């Protein structure tokens, strides 16, 4: 029987480092603790999701979040689970979430660490009640300023500064996908054992693809380079691309990105004219940055169409961004169409 490697073992071995590398570990103990805690929180969220109507977790709450979106009960439950799991361990300086306007400071009664944790506690909220895959997305950075205080400014670092990022998708299987900057690993939740088991290492996204993901109902609002790219895909074998394309749109970024990490593809949520003042729908700090880094770590690319997502210097915690990510050659093509259009 091949030996099963749990997430715990995987992280301990990363902390210890390989003998070949002289025993120098790649993740510090506090980061290992943080990732264990996030995984444990995802396990609880997974349980709540699975109960559905029987657990009273479906439907809307009576509140709005900072982006003016009606919160679902599970948005709030998942947010609370992540906060309660993480606030007392001593590994964090502060947290930020899609569901909270300001940053969440670790209460005074607990020790403070150096890590900053950002999350989208429940991604794909419109899919909760219809029993379609949803997930949790997270990103970890280090607080760079000295001393005990933490401010929103500490969070405003580009995605290149992430030290860990990942997501957990609650679908037919619950799968945790993680990078600490050494490729991407996937762990499947063994519900009987209650532990995440390593099921794929060195995840790679094929450079070419014949599958795209975009909300086609917005087509009339897109910018010309996006329309050009999709029209060429739709033209199929006899069009300029010379091949037929397939389309998927799950409306949960976690599920769409999970498919791309599994079999390739390109995902786009571009700027559109509905709200011209907004750069896009998705949030930079806890959606685009962690997903962008995962995709890059798997050999893909992540761009706004005009620049690399991870290079963006954020100016606001909840800032939005246009997203094109996935198979490298397709993302580069979309970027080229943007450049050609600007000329
Ligand atoms: P959230 O549920 O965290 O607000 O995020 C939903 C996002 C993303 O997951 C998905 O790709 C996109 O919104 C779907 O948007 P449309 O409903 O506009 O297609
Ligand atoms: Mn989301
Ligand atoms: Mn969300």
mmCIF file of N, CA, C and O in Angstrom, residues 43-58 74 131 191:
data_model
loop_
_atom_site.group_PDB
_atom_site.id
_atom_site.type_symbol
_atom_site.label_atom_id
_atom_site.label_comp_id
_atom_site.label_asym_id
_atom_site.label_seq_id
_atom_site.Cartn_x
_atom_site.Cartn_y
_atom_site.Cartn_z
ATOM 1 N N UNK A 43 -12.484 22.661 7.293
ATOM 2 C CA UNK A 43 -13.173 21.398 7.605
ATOM 3 C C UNK A 43 -14.529 21.693 8.251
ATOM 4 O O UNK A 43 -15.537 21.084 7.899
ATOM 5 N N UNK A 44 -14.570 22.628 9.199
ATOM 6 C CA UNK A 44 -15.853 22.985 9.833
ATOM 7 C C UNK A 44 -16.809 23.604 8.829
ATOM 8 O O UNK A 44 -18.010 23.327 8.854
ATOM 9 N N UNK A 45 -16.275 24.470 7.953
ATOM 10 C CA UNK A 45 -17.157 25.102 6.957
ATOM 11 C C UNK A 45 -17.724 24.013 6.036
ATOM 12 O O UNK A 45 -18.912 24.001 5.720
ATOM 13 N N UNK A 46 -16.844 23.075 5.651
ATOM 14 C CA UNK A 46 -17.283 21.975 4.794
ATOM 15 C C UNK A 46 -18.440 21.206 5.433
ATOM 16 O O UNK A 46 -19.422 20.858 4.783
ATOM 17 N N UNK A 47 -18.321 20.965 6.744
ATOM 18 C CA UNK A 47 -19.380 20.256 7.472
ATOM 19 C C UNK A 47 -20.687 21.029 7.439
ATOM 20 O O UNK A 47 -21.759 20.464 7.190
ATOM 21 N N UNK A 48 -20.596 22.336 7.679
ATOM 22 C CA UNK A 48 -21.799 23.181 7.667
ATOM 23 C C UNK A 48 -22.443 23.177 6.285
ATOM 24 O O UNK A 48 -23.658 23.050 6.149
ATOM 25 N N UNK A 49 -21.592 23.275 5.241
ATOM 26 C CA UNK A 49 -22.091 23.284 3.859
ATOM 27 C C UNK A 49 -22.836 21.988 3.565
ATOM 28 O O UNK A 49 -23.923 21.983 2.982
ATOM 29 N N UNK A 50 -22.245 20.874 3.988
ATOM 30 C CA UNK A 50 -22.802 19.552 3.689
ATOM 31 C C UNK A 50 -24.180 19.354 4.319
ATOM 32 O O UNK A 50 -25.019 18.656 3.782
ATOM 33 N N UNK A 51 -24.391 19.982 5.476
ATOM 34 C CA UNK A 51 -25.684 19.812 6.160
ATOM 35 C C UNK A 51 -26.812 20.498 5.404
ATOM 36 O O UNK A 51 -27.961 20.079 5.478
ATOM 37 N N UNK A 52 -26.509 21.573 4.703
ATOM 38 C CA UNK A 52 -27.522 22.255 3.897
ATOM 39 C C UNK A 52 -28.757 22.616 4.697
ATOM 40 O O UNK A 52 -28.664 23.125 5.817
ATOM 41 N N UNK A 53 -29.925 22.341 4.118
ATOM 42 C CA UNK A 53 -31.197 22.722 4.750
ATOM 43 C C UNK A 53 -31.333 22.099 6.139
ATOM 44 O O UNK A 53 -31.943 22.686 7.035
ATOM 45 N N UNK A 54 -30.749 20.908 6.338
ATOM 46 C CA UNK A 54 -30.872 20.242 7.640
ATOM 47 C C UNK A 54 -30.139 21.013 8.734
ATOM 48 O O UNK A 54 -30.488 20.923 9.910
ATOM 49 N N UNK A 55 -29.098 21.763 8.334
ATOM 50 C CA UNK A 55 -28.339 22.542 9.323
ATOM 51 C C UNK A 55 -28.836 23.976 9.427
ATOM 52 O O UNK A 55 -28.248 24.771 10.167
ATOM 53 N N UNK A 56 -29.866 24.312 8.680
ATOM 54 C CA UNK A 56 -30.405 25.679 8.713
ATOM 55 C C UNK A 56 -29.416 26.715 8.188
ATOM 56 O O UNK A 56 -29.430 27.872 8.606
ATOM 57 N N UNK A 57 -28.536 26.317 7.263
ATOM 58 C CA UNK A 57 -27.492 27.247 6.812
ATOM 59 C C UNK A 57 -27.805 27.889 5.461
ATOM 60 O O UNK A 57 -27.032 28.704 4.962
ATOM 61 N N UNK A 58 -28.911 27.520 4.831
ATOM 62 C CA UNK A 58 -29.214 28.095 3.518
ATOM 63 C C UNK A 58 -29.930 29.441 3.663
ATOM 64 O O UNK A 58 -30.416 29.789 4.738
ATOM 65 N N UNK A 74 -24.424 31.546 5.141
ATOM 66 C CA UNK A 74 -23.119 30.858 5.119
ATOM 67 C C UNK A 74 -21.935 31.827 4.987
ATOM 68 O O UNK A 74 -20.840 31.511 5.445
ATOM 69 N N UNK A 131 -26.986 24.175 -4.390
ATOM 70 C CA UNK A 131 -26.197 22.953 -4.214
ATOM 71 C C UNK A 131 -25.133 22.767 -5.293
ATOM 72 O O UNK A 131 -24.962 21.676 -5.842
ATOM 73 N N UNK A 191 -13.335 12.169 4.968
ATOM 74 C CA UNK A 191 -14.343 12.504 5.971
ATOM 75 C C UNK A 191 -14.358 11.544 7.153
ATOM 76 O O UNK A 191 -14.656 11.938 8.275
#
